[in-house]
Amino acid sequence: MKRAVKVLLSLSLIAVPMIAACGKTDESGGKTTADAGKQGTGTSKTVPEKYDPPIEMTTVNYSFPTTKFFNGEDINNNIWTRTLLEKYGIKVKTQWYVPNTEYDKKTNLMIASGEIPDFFAATPQQFRQLYEAGQLEDMTKAYNDHAPESIKKVMQQAGETVLKSATFDGKLMAIPWSGVAKEGPAILWIRKDWKEKLNLPDPKTIDDLVAIADAFTKKDPDGNGKDDTFGLAMDKELGMAAGLMNGFGAYTDFWIKDASGSLAYSEIQPQMKQALTKLAEMYKAGHFDPEFIVKDSNKVNESIGGNKIGMMIGGRGSANSPLVSLTPNQEWQAYPMPTVDGKPFKAQLPLNIFSYYWVVKKGTKNPEAIFKMMDFWLQTYYYNKSEEVYYKYIVPSKEDGSALWTYSPVKIYLPDNNIENYRQATAVLDGKVKPEELAPERKKVYDRIMLYKGGQKNLWGEFAQNGPGGSAGIIDQIIKEDRFVPNQFYTTPTATMAERNEQLKKLRNETFVKIVTGNLGLDAFDKYVADWKKQGGDIITKEVNDWYATQKK
């Protein structure tokens, strides 16, 4: 369960490297990237549209799995760096460049050396460390005076706690790499053929979900005459159970308000015990693969691909990845997560950042230049409507999905970009917008939906995700109705969190899995709560509430 929250978000976040440059209708005023370059970022007149002579900004960066370079280019010489220099007079020098899996370790070593570049993406822990060491530029005035409306709007849409999380002692000490957490609510995916064969109703409550799992386990939905199917996918860390826990009002690795108005840790609350009780019942009834305790998500996917599992709790993008690749000829349908009482599902909302903060080294001569780079990113990646720009800066051709956009030295994400794909495809299907009015990537989504409707059934994932009744529509409704439970602790980790978190997570993982599998009775939950408190939880709770008291002033 170590990655429980991340599992809920994983498919949304995995999709970020794949989503392309496009934006909401009319948000950019119809400007192309070239137009944006001519008109500038809309910053204060005290900042030139183009630095002359050019300024140099040093940074470090990482590659995504989809990153490729062409024609002898590299991270310091590509379409993004050349345009930043030509249009804005900003020469970006990347001091080192590693795969994304090595980035955090490399930046830790860099920080330990005492030498940091002008700007880079820092983890929350690194951000706190650099702030306490006095190595960061105060960005308050630069943000207020020079950040264009495009950036301020993204920060506002991401949620009020996002900028607050980067603020210490009333000073904005970094710019958050805004994320897509609002797109991350859990979705229940059910195999259509099994559900239709057994004539099962749509699930509204947790008990309904359990009844479907029982049918998929015991009524031979695949028709092979063998007792070899399971109702619900489950992994060894219980990450795939996080959405079901939410259905009980139990939240993973979260801080919520208690009856007294103080903050309390979500995983030691009675609702978590109720959720574990239900999971233990399901395990005893055979609804999970009994070998789940040794299977990570990749191994679970093998069972799904082997037509052994009928339901999976995933995310918005689960249809396209991994389900289409696992069962290309068998469609899955998205359903809102059921709840214990049948009321509308409320999704836990972690701090809406994409793992990092953009920090600027103290003493950097032109700290406001980071906003010019961010605005250029937004105009090009999201708000562009030109196919020429799309294939110049985002992907190199219709056939090659290589991610040119990953060359950008600075990135921030719109919080509902993928949901906007659904909204705009729906607008075209409803006759409110013409297909040719869509931005390039929006148009690709709509085109794939129409190909599915026209009989190209291997594109069922696009329809299940962005078509009517799909996962994006379910999440769009959650967004419209603001059915989120936000994490009330939205700053960097406390000192004891940094020291004890891994130990406490190990205690949680071991205890919860043993409760679910019956190796420990339900009373073990009460012992877990006591042990959690003794092993640092009480100290962490005090630190969290000491911080919270400063936020209420």
Coordinates of C-alpha atoms in Angstrom, one line a residue:
M1 CA 0.0 0.0 0.0
K2 CA 3.1 2.2 0.0
R3 CA 2.0 3.8 -3.3
A4 CA -1.7 3.8 -2.6
V5 CA -2.4 7.4 -3.4
K6 CA 0.0 7.3 -6.4
V7 CA -1.9 4.2 -7.8
L8 CA -5.1 6.3 -8.0
L9 CA -3.2 8.9 -9.9
S10 CA -0.8 6.8 -11.8
L11 CA -2.7 6.5 -15.1
S12 CA -3.5 10.2 -15.1
L13 CA 0.1 11.0 -14.5
I14 CA 1.4 8.5 -16.9
A15 CA -0.8 10.1 -19.5
V16 CA 0.9 13.5 -18.9
P17 CA 3.9 12.6 -21.0
M18 CA 1.5 11.4 -23.8
I19 CA -1.0 14.3 -23.9
A20 CA -0.2 16.8 -26.5
A21 CA -0.1 20.5 -27.0
C22 CA -3.6 21.8 -26.9
G23 CA -5.8 23.9 -24.9
K24 CA -9.3 25.0 -24.0
T25 CA -11.3 26.8 -26.7
D26 CA -10.5 30.5 -26.8
E27 CA -8.4 30.5 -23.7
S28 CA -5.4 31.8 -25.6
G29 CA -7.5 34.2 -27.7
G30 CA -6.7 31.9 -30.6
K31 CA -3.0 32.8 -30.6
T32 CA -0.5 30.5 -32.2
T33 CA 2.9 30.1 -30.7
A34 CA 4.3 32.5 -33.2
D35 CA 1.7 35.0 -32.2
A36 CA 2.5 34.5 -28.5
G37 CA 6.2 35.1 -29.3
K38 CA 5.4 38.4 -31.1
Q39 CA 3.0 39.6 -28.4
G40 CA 5.2 38.5 -25.5
T41 CA 4.2 37.0 -22.2
G42 CA 2.2 39.9 -20.8
T43 CA 4.7 40.6 -18.0
S44 CA 5.5 44.0 -16.6
K45 CA 7.0 46.6 -18.9
T46 CA 10.0 46.7 -16.6
V47 CA 11.0 43.3 -18.1
P48 CA 12.0 43.5 -21.8
E49 CA 10.1 41.3 -24.3
K50 CA 13.5 40.0 -25.3
Y51 CA 16.6 40.2 -23.2
D52 CA 19.3 42.0 -25.2
P53 CA 22.1 41.0 -24.8
P54 CA 20.8 37.5 -24.1
I55 CA 20.9 36.1 -20.6
E56 CA 22.1 32.6 -19.6
M57 CA 20.1 30.5 -17.2
T58 CA 21.6 27.2 -16.0
T59 CA 19.4 24.2 -15.0
V60 CA 19.4 20.4 -14.8
N61 CA 16.8 18.2 -16.4
Y62 CA 15.6 14.6 -17.0
S63 CA 14.3 12.7 -19.9
F64 CA 11.0 10.9 -20.2
P65 CA 10.7 7.4 -21.7
T66 CA 9.3 9.0 -24.9
T67 CA 12.1 11.5 -25.3
K68 CA 14.2 11.1 -28.5
F69 CA 16.5 13.6 -30.3
F70 CA 16.9 14.0 -34.0
N71 CA 19.5 15.2 -36.5
G72 CA 22.3 15.6 -33.9
E73 CA 20.3 17.7 -31.5
D74 CA 20.6 17.4 -27.7
I75 CA 19.0 18.9 -24.6
N76 CA 21.0 22.2 -25.2
N77 CA 20.3 22.4 -28.9
N78 CA 16.8 21.8 -30.0
I79 CA 13.7 23.6 -31.2
W80 CA 12.7 24.7 -27.7
T81 CA 16.1 26.1 -26.6
R82 CA 16.6 27.8 -30.0
T83 CA 13.2 29.5 -29.9
L84 CA 13.7 30.7 -26.3
L85 CA 17.0 32.3 -27.4
E86 CA 15.6 33.7 -30.6
K87 CA 12.3 35.1 -29.2
Y88 CA 13.2 35.9 -25.6
G89 CA 16.9 36.2 -25.4
I90 CA 17.1 33.4 -22.9
K91 CA 19.9 30.9 -23.4
V92 CA 19.2 27.8 -21.3
K93 CA 22.3 25.7 -20.4
T94 CA 21.5 22.3 -19.0
Q95 CA 24.4 21.2 -16.9
W96 CA 23.4 17.5 -16.8
Y97 CA 20.6 15.4 -18.1
V98 CA 19.6 11.9 -16.8
P99 CA 16.6 9.5 -17.2
N100 CA 13.7 10.4 -15.0
T101 CA 14.3 7.4 -12.7
E102 CA 17.7 8.8 -11.7
Y103 CA 16.8 12.5 -11.3
D104 CA 16.0 12.6 -7.6
K105 CA 19.2 10.8 -6.6
K106 CA 21.3 13.0 -8.9
T107 CA 19.8 16.2 -7.5
N108 CA 20.3 15.0 -4.0
L109 CA 24.0 14.6 -4.8
M110 CA 24.1 18.0 -6.5
I111 CA 22.5 19.8 -3.5
A112 CA 25.0 18.0 -1.1
S113 CA 27.8 19.4 -3.2
G114 CA 26.6 22.9 -2.4
E115 CA 26.4 23.9 -6.1
I116 CA 23.0 24.4 -7.7
P117 CA 22.0 25.9 -11.0
D118 CA 19.9 29.0 -11.5
F119 CA 16.7 27.1 -11.5
F120 CA 15.6 23.4 -11.4
A121 CA 12.8 21.1 -10.3
A122 CA 13.2 20.1 -6.6
T123 CA 11.3 17.5 -4.6
P124 CA 9.3 18.8 -1.7
Q125 CA 12.0 17.6 0.7
Q126 CA 14.7 19.2 -1.3
F127 CA 12.7 22.4 -1.5
R128 CA 12.5 22.5 2.3
Q129 CA 16.2 21.7 2.7
L130 CA 17.2 24.5 0.3
Y131 CA 14.9 27.0 1.9
E132 CA 16.2 26.3 5.4
A133 CA 19.8 26.6 4.1
G134 CA 19.0 30.1 2.7
Q135 CA 19.8 29.1 -0.9
L136 CA 16.6 30.1 -2.6
E137 CA 15.4 33.4 -4.2
D138 CA 12.3 34.9 -2.7
M139 CA 9.9 34.8 -5.7
T140 CA 7.1 36.9 -4.2
K141 CA 7.7 40.2 -5.9
A142 CA 8.8 38.5 -9.2
Y143 CA 5.5 36.5 -9.2
N144 CA 3.3 39.4 -8.3
D145 CA 4.9 41.8 -10.8
H146 CA 5.9 39.6 -13.7
A147 CA 4.0 36.3 -13.8
P148 CA 1.6 36.6 -16.7
E149 CA -2.1 35.8 -16.3
S150 CA -1.7 32.4 -18.0
I151 CA 0.5 31.2 -15.1
K152 CA -1.6 32.7 -12.4
K153 CA -4.7 31.1 -13.9
V154 CA -3.1 27.7 -13.9
M155 CA -2.1 28.1 -10.2
Q156 CA -5.7 29.2 -9.4
Q157 CA -7.2 26.2 -11.2
A158 CA -4.8 23.8 -9.5
G159 CA -6.2 24.8 -6.1
E160 CA -5.5 27.4 -3.5
T161 CA -3.3 25.1 -1.5
V162 CA -0.8 24.7 -4.4
L163 CA 0.7 28.2 -4.1
K164 CA 0.3 28.1 -0.3
S165 CA 2.4 25.0 -0.2
A166 CA 5.3 26.9 -1.7
T167 CA 5.0 29.8 0.7
F168 CA 7.0 30.0 3.9
D169 CA 6.7 32.9 6.4
G170 CA 4.5 34.8 3.9
K171 CA 7.1 34.5 1.1
L172 CA 6.7 32.6 -2.1
M173 CA 9.9 30.6 -2.3
A174 CA 9.2 28.5 -5.4
I175 CA 6.7 28.0 -8.2
P176 CA 4.9 24.7 -8.0
W177 CA 5.0 22.2 -10.9
S178 CA 1.2 22.1 -10.9
G179 CA -0.2 18.6 -11.4
V180 CA -3.3 16.7 -12.6
A181 CA -4.6 15.3 -9.2
K182 CA -8.1 16.5 -10.0
E183 CA -8.1 14.0 -12.9
G184 CA -7.2 11.2 -10.5
P185 CA -10.3 10.0 -8.8
A186 CA -10.7 6.2 -8.7
I187 CA -12.8 4.6 -11.4
L188 CA -14.3 1.1 -11.2
W189 CA -13.7 -0.8 -14.5
I190 CA -15.8 -3.9 -15.3
R191 CA -15.5 -6.4 -18.2
K192 CA -18.6 -5.8 -20.3
D193 CA -18.8 -9.4 -21.6
W194 CA -18.8 -11.0 -18.1
K195 CA -21.3 -8.5 -16.7
E196 CA -23.7 -9.0 -19.6
K197 CA -23.3 -12.8 -19.6
L198 CA -24.3 -12.9 -16.0
N199 CA -26.9 -10.2 -16.4
L200 CA -25.6 -8.2 -13.4
P201 CA -26.9 -4.7 -12.4
D202 CA -24.7 -1.6 -12.3
P203 CA -23.0 -1.2 -8.9
K204 CA -24.1 1.6 -6.6
T205 CA -22.9 0.5 -3.2
I206 CA -19.9 -1.5 -1.9
D207 CA -22.2 -4.4 -1.3
D208 CA -23.2 -4.3 -5.0
L209 CA -19.5 -4.4 -5.9
V210 CA -19.0 -7.4 -3.6
A211 CA -22.0 -9.2 -5.2
I212 CA -20.4 -8.7 -8.7
A213 CA -17.0 -9.9 -7.4
D214 CA -18.8 -13.0 -6.0
A215 CA -20.5 -13.7 -9.3
F216 CA -17.3 -13.3 -11.3
T217 CA -15.5 -15.6 -8.8
K218 CA -18.1 -18.4 -8.6
K219 CA -20.3 -18.4 -11.7
D220 CA -17.7 -19.2 -14.4
P221 CA -18.0 -16.0 -16.4
D222 CA -15.5 -17.1 -18.9
G223 CA -17.4 -20.3 -19.6
N224 CA -14.5 -22.7 -19.4
G225 CA -16.0 -24.9 -16.7
K226 CA -13.1 -24.2 -14.3
D227 CA -12.9 -22.4 -11.0
D228 CA -10.2 -20.0 -12.1
T229 CA -11.6 -16.5 -12.2
F230 CA -11.5 -13.7 -9.6
G231 CA -13.8 -10.8 -9.0
L232 CA -11.4 -7.9 -8.3
A233 CA -7.8 -7.1 -9.1
M234 CA -5.5 -6.7 -6.1
D235 CA -1.8 -6.0 -5.7
K236 CA 0.6 -6.8 -2.8
E237 CA 0.6 -3.3 -1.5
L238 CA -3.2 -2.9 -1.6
G239 CA -2.8 0.1 -3.9
M240 CA -5.6 -1.2 -6.0
A241 CA -7.9 -1.1 -3.0
A242 CA -7.4 2.6 -2.3
G243 CA -10.6 3.6 -4.3
L244 CA -12.7 1.0 -2.3
M245 CA -11.3 2.5 0.9
N246 CA -12.4 5.9 -0.3
G247 CA -15.9 4.5 -0.7
F248 CA -15.9 4.0 3.1
G249 CA -14.6 7.5 3.7
A250 CA -11.2 6.0 4.5
Y251 CA -8.2 7.9 2.9
T252 CA -4.7 6.7 2.4
D253 CA -1.7 8.7 3.7
F254 CA -3.8 11.8 4.3
W255 CA -4.6 14.4 6.9
I256 CA -8.2 15.3 7.7
K257 CA -10.0 17.5 10.2
D258 CA -11.3 15.7 13.3
A259 CA -14.3 16.6 15.4
S260 CA -12.3 19.1 17.4
G261 CA -11.0 20.9 14.3
S262 CA -7.5 19.6 14.6
L263 CA -5.7 17.5 11.9
A264 CA -5.7 13.7 12.3
Y265 CA -4.0 11.0 10.2
S266 CA -6.5 9.3 7.9
E267 CA -5.1 5.8 8.2
I268 CA -5.7 5.4 11.9
Q269 CA -9.4 6.3 11.7
P270 CA -12.4 3.9 12.3
Q271 CA -13.3 4.1 8.6
M272 CA -10.1 2.4 7.7
K273 CA -10.9 -0.5 10.0
Q274 CA -14.3 -0.8 8.3
A275 CA -12.7 -0.9 4.8
L276 CA -10.1 -3.5 5.9
T277 CA -13.0 -5.6 7.4
K278 CA -14.7 -5.7 4.0
L279 CA -11.5 -6.5 2.2
A280 CA -10.8 -9.4 4.6
E281 CA -14.3 -10.7 3.8
M282 CA -13.7 -10.5 0.1
Y283 CA -10.4 -12.3 0.4
K284 CA -11.9 -15.1 2.5
A285 CA -14.7 -15.4 -0.1
G286 CA -12.0 -15.9 -2.8
H287 CA -12.7 -12.6 -4.7
F288 CA -9.0 -11.9 -5.0
D289 CA -6.2 -14.0 -6.4
P290 CA -4.8 -15.7 -3.2
E291 CA -1.3 -15.0 -4.6
F292 CA -1.9 -11.2 -4.7
I293 CA 0.4 -10.9 -1.7
V294 CA 3.4 -11.5 -3.9
K295 CA 2.2 -9.7 -7.1
D296 CA 3.0 -6.1 -8.0
S297 CA 0.9 -4.3 -10.5
N298 CA 2.7 -5.8 -13.5
K299 CA 2.0 -9.3 -12.3
V300 CA -1.6 -8.4 -11.7
N301 CA -1.8 -7.1 -15.3
E302 CA -0.7 -10.5 -16.5
S303 CA -3.7 -12.1 -14.8
I304 CA -6.0 -9.4 -16.3
G305 CA -4.5 -10.1 -19.7
G306 CA -5.0 -13.9 -19.1
N307 CA -8.7 -13.3 -18.7
K308 CA -8.8 -14.2 -15.1
I309 CA -10.1 -11.0 -13.5
G310 CA -13.4 -9.2 -14.1
M311 CA -13.0 -5.9 -12.2
M312 CA -10.2 -3.4 -11.6
I313 CA -10.1 -0.2 -9.6
G314 CA -8.0 2.2 -11.7
G315 CA -8.1 5.7 -13.0
R316 CA -9.4 7.8 -15.9
G317 CA -6.9 6.4 -18.4
S318 CA -7.1 2.8 -17.5
A319 CA -9.0 1.9 -20.6
N320 CA -6.3 3.0 -22.9
S321 CA -3.5 1.9 -20.6
P322 CA -3.3 -0.9 -19.6
L323 CA -6.6 -2.5 -20.5
V324 CA -6.6 -2.1 -24.3
S325 CA -3.1 -3.7 -24.4
L326 CA -4.1 -6.5 -22.0
T327 CA -7.5 -7.4 -23.5
P328 CA -7.7 -5.8 -26.9
N329 CA -10.8 -7.7 -28.0
Q330 CA -12.7 -7.4 -24.7
E331 CA -14.2 -4.1 -23.7
W332 CA -14.3 -2.7 -20.2
Q333 CA -16.9 -0.2 -19.0
A334 CA -16.2 2.6 -16.5
Y335 CA -18.4 3.1 -13.4
P336 CA -18.3 5.7 -10.6
M337 CA -16.7 4.2 -7.5
P338 CA -19.5 2.7 -5.3
T339 CA -19.8 3.8 -1.7
V340 CA -20.8 2.1 1.5
D341 CA -24.1 4.0 1.7
G342 CA -24.7 4.6 -1.9
K343 CA -24.2 8.3 -1.8
P344 CA -22.0 10.0 -4.5
F345 CA -18.4 9.1 -4.3
K346 CA -16.0 11.6 -2.8
A347 CA -12.4 11.4 -4.1
Q348 CA -9.4 12.1 -2.0
L349 CA -7.4 15.0 -3.4
P350 CA -3.7 15.1 -2.6
L351 CA -1.7 18.3 -3.0
N352 CA -2.0 19.1 -6.7
I353 CA 1.6 19.2 -7.7
F354 CA 3.5 17.0 -10.1
S355 CA 6.1 15.8 -7.6
Y356 CA 8.3 19.0 -7.9
Y357 CA 8.7 22.7 -7.2
W358 CA 10.5 25.0 -9.6
V359 CA 13.1 26.7 -7.4
V360 CA 15.4 29.6 -8.3
K361 CA 18.9 30.0 -6.7
K362 CA 19.3 33.0 -4.4
G363 CA 21.1 35.8 -6.2
T364 CA 20.0 34.8 -9.7
K365 CA 20.1 38.0 -11.8
N366 CA 16.9 37.5 -13.7
P367 CA 14.5 35.3 -11.6
E368 CA 11.5 36.6 -13.6
A369 CA 12.8 34.8 -16.7
I370 CA 11.4 31.6 -15.5
F371 CA 7.9 33.0 -16.1
K372 CA 8.7 33.8 -19.7
M373 CA 9.7 30.2 -20.2
M374 CA 6.6 28.9 -18.4
D375 CA 4.3 31.1 -20.5
F376 CA 6.0 30.0 -23.7
W377 CA 5.4 26.4 -22.5
L378 CA 1.7 27.0 -21.9
Q379 CA 1.1 28.8 -25.2
T380 CA 2.9 26.1 -27.1
Y381 CA 1.8 23.0 -25.3
Y382 CA -1.8 23.7 -24.4
Y383 CA -3.2 26.8 -26.2
N384 CA -1.8 26.3 -29.7
K385 CA -4.3 25.5 -32.4
S386 CA -1.9 25.3 -35.3
E387 CA -1.0 21.8 -36.7
E388 CA 2.3 23.3 -38.0
V389 CA 3.3 24.3 -34.4
Y390 CA 2.0 21.0 -33.0
Y391 CA 4.3 19.0 -35.2
K392 CA 7.2 21.4 -34.8
Y393 CA 7.2 21.5 -31.0
I394 CA 5.1 18.6 -29.7
V395 CA 5.5 15.5 -31.9
P396 CA 7.6 15.3 -35.0
S397 CA 5.0 13.8 -37.3
K398 CA 1.7 12.0 -37.4
E399 CA 3.5 8.7 -37.5
D400 CA 6.1 9.4 -34.8
G401 CA 4.9 9.8 -31.3
S402 CA 8.2 11.0 -30.0
A403 CA 7.8 13.7 -27.3
L404 CA 9.5 16.9 -28.6
W405 CA 7.6 18.7 -25.8
T406 CA 9.9 17.1 -23.2
Y407 CA 12.7 19.3 -24.4
S408 CA 11.1 22.3 -22.7
P409 CA 13.3 23.3 -19.7
V410 CA 10.2 24.3 -17.7
K411 CA 6.8 22.6 -17.5
I412 CA 3.6 23.1 -15.5
Y413 CA 0.4 21.2 -16.1
L414 CA -3.2 22.2 -16.6
P415 CA -5.2 20.4 -13.8
D416 CA -8.0 19.2 -16.2
N417 CA -6.4 19.0 -19.6
N418 CA -7.4 15.4 -20.2
I419 CA -11.0 16.0 -19.0
E420 CA -11.1 18.9 -21.5
N421 CA -10.5 16.3 -24.3
Y422 CA -13.8 14.7 -23.2
R423 CA -15.6 18.0 -22.9
Q424 CA -14.6 19.1 -26.4
A425 CA -15.3 15.8 -28.0
T426 CA -18.7 15.8 -26.4
A427 CA -19.3 19.3 -27.6
V428 CA -18.7 18.2 -31.2
L429 CA -20.8 15.1 -30.8
D430 CA -23.6 17.3 -29.5
G431 CA -23.3 19.6 -32.5
K432 CA -22.1 22.6 -30.4
V433 CA -18.6 22.8 -32.0
K434 CA -17.3 21.8 -35.4
P435 CA -14.5 19.2 -35.6
E436 CA -12.2 21.6 -37.5
E437 CA -12.4 24.0 -34.6
L438 CA -10.6 21.7 -32.3
A439 CA -6.9 22.0 -31.4
P440 CA -4.8 19.2 -32.9
E441 CA -4.7 16.7 -30.0
R442 CA -8.4 17.3 -29.2
K443 CA -9.2 16.5 -32.8
K444 CA -7.2 13.3 -32.6
V445 CA -9.3 12.2 -29.6
Y446 CA -12.6 13.0 -31.4
D447 CA -11.4 11.2 -34.6
R448 CA -10.6 8.0 -32.7
I449 CA -14.0 8.1 -31.1
M450 CA -15.7 8.4 -34.5
L451 CA -13.5 5.6 -35.9
Y452 CA -14.8 3.4 -33.0
K453 CA -18.4 4.4 -33.6
G454 CA -17.8 3.5 -37.3
G455 CA -16.7 0.0 -36.4
Q456 CA -13.0 0.1 -35.6
K457 CA -13.5 -1.8 -32.3
N458 CA -9.8 -1.9 -31.4
L459 CA -10.3 1.8 -30.4
W460 CA -12.8 0.9 -27.7
G461 CA -10.4 2.4 -25.1
E462 CA -10.8 5.9 -26.5
F463 CA -14.6 5.6 -26.4
A464 CA -14.6 4.1 -22.9
Q465 CA -12.4 7.0 -21.7
N466 CA -13.6 10.0 -23.6
G467 CA -16.9 9.0 -25.1
P468 CA -20.4 9.4 -23.5
G469 CA -20.6 7.5 -20.2
G470 CA -16.8 7.1 -20.1
S471 CA -14.4 7.6 -17.3
A472 CA -13.6 11.3 -18.1
G473 CA -17.3 12.1 -17.9
I474 CA -17.5 10.5 -14.5
I475 CA -14.6 12.6 -13.3
D476 CA -16.0 15.7 -15.0
Q477 CA -19.1 15.4 -12.8
I478 CA -16.9 15.0 -9.7
I479 CA -15.1 18.2 -10.7
K480 CA -18.3 20.1 -11.4
E481 CA -19.8 19.1 -8.0
D482 CA -16.5 19.5 -6.2
R483 CA -16.7 16.1 -4.7
F484 CA -13.2 16.1 -3.4
V485 CA -11.8 15.5 0.1
P486 CA -8.5 17.6 0.1
N487 CA -5.5 16.8 2.1
Q488 CA -5.4 19.4 4.9
F489 CA -1.6 19.1 5.2
Y490 CA -0.2 20.8 2.1
T491 CA 3.3 21.8 3.0
T492 CA 6.6 20.0 2.8
P493 CA 7.3 17.0 5.1
T494 CA 7.9 17.7 8.8
A495 CA 11.2 16.7 10.3
T496 CA 9.8 13.6 11.9
M497 CA 8.0 12.6 8.7
A498 CA 11.2 12.7 6.9
E499 CA 12.9 10.6 9.5
R500 CA 10.1 8.1 10.3
N501 CA 7.8 7.8 7.3
E502 CA 9.4 4.8 5.7
Q503 CA 9.3 2.9 9.0
L504 CA 5.7 3.8 9.6
K505 CA 4.7 2.9 6.0
K506 CA 6.3 -0.5 6.5
L507 CA 4.4 -1.0 9.7
R508 CA 1.2 -0.1 7.9
N509 CA 1.8 -2.2 4.8
E510 CA 2.6 -5.4 6.8
T511 CA -0.3 -4.9 9.2
F512 CA -3.0 -4.1 6.6
V513 CA -2.0 -7.0 4.3
K514 CA -2.0 -9.5 7.2
I515 CA -5.5 -8.2 8.3
V516 CA -6.9 -8.7 4.8
T517 CA -5.4 -12.2 4.4
G518 CA -6.6 -13.3 7.9
N519 CA -3.2 -13.8 9.3
L520 CA -4.1 -11.1 11.9
G521 CA -7.5 -10.5 13.4
L522 CA -9.3 -7.1 13.1
D523 CA -8.1 -6.3 16.6
A524 CA -4.6 -5.9 15.1
F525 CA -5.8 -2.6 13.6
D526 CA -6.1 -1.2 17.1
K527 CA -2.6 -2.4 17.9
Y528 CA -1.4 -0.8 14.7
V529 CA -2.9 2.6 15.7
A530 CA -1.1 2.4 19.1
D531 CA 2.2 1.3 17.5
W532 CA 1.9 4.1 14.9
K533 CA 1.5 6.7 17.6
K534 CA 4.4 5.3 19.7
Q535 CA 6.8 5.0 16.7
G536 CA 6.6 8.7 15.7
G537 CA 2.9 9.3 14.8
D538 CA 2.2 11.3 17.9
I539 CA 5.2 13.5 17.3
I540 CA 4.2 13.9 13.6
T541 CA 0.6 14.8 14.6
K542 CA 1.9 17.5 16.9
E543 CA 4.2 18.9 14.2
V544 CA 1.3 18.9 11.7
N545 CA -1.0 20.7 14.0
D546 CA 1.7 23.2 15.0
W547 CA 2.0 24.0 11.3
Y548 CA -1.8 24.1 10.9
A549 CA -2.2 26.6 13.7
T550 CA 0.0 29.0 11.7
Q551 CA -2.3 28.7 8.7
K552 CA -5.4 29.6 10.6
K553 CA -4.0 32.9 11.8

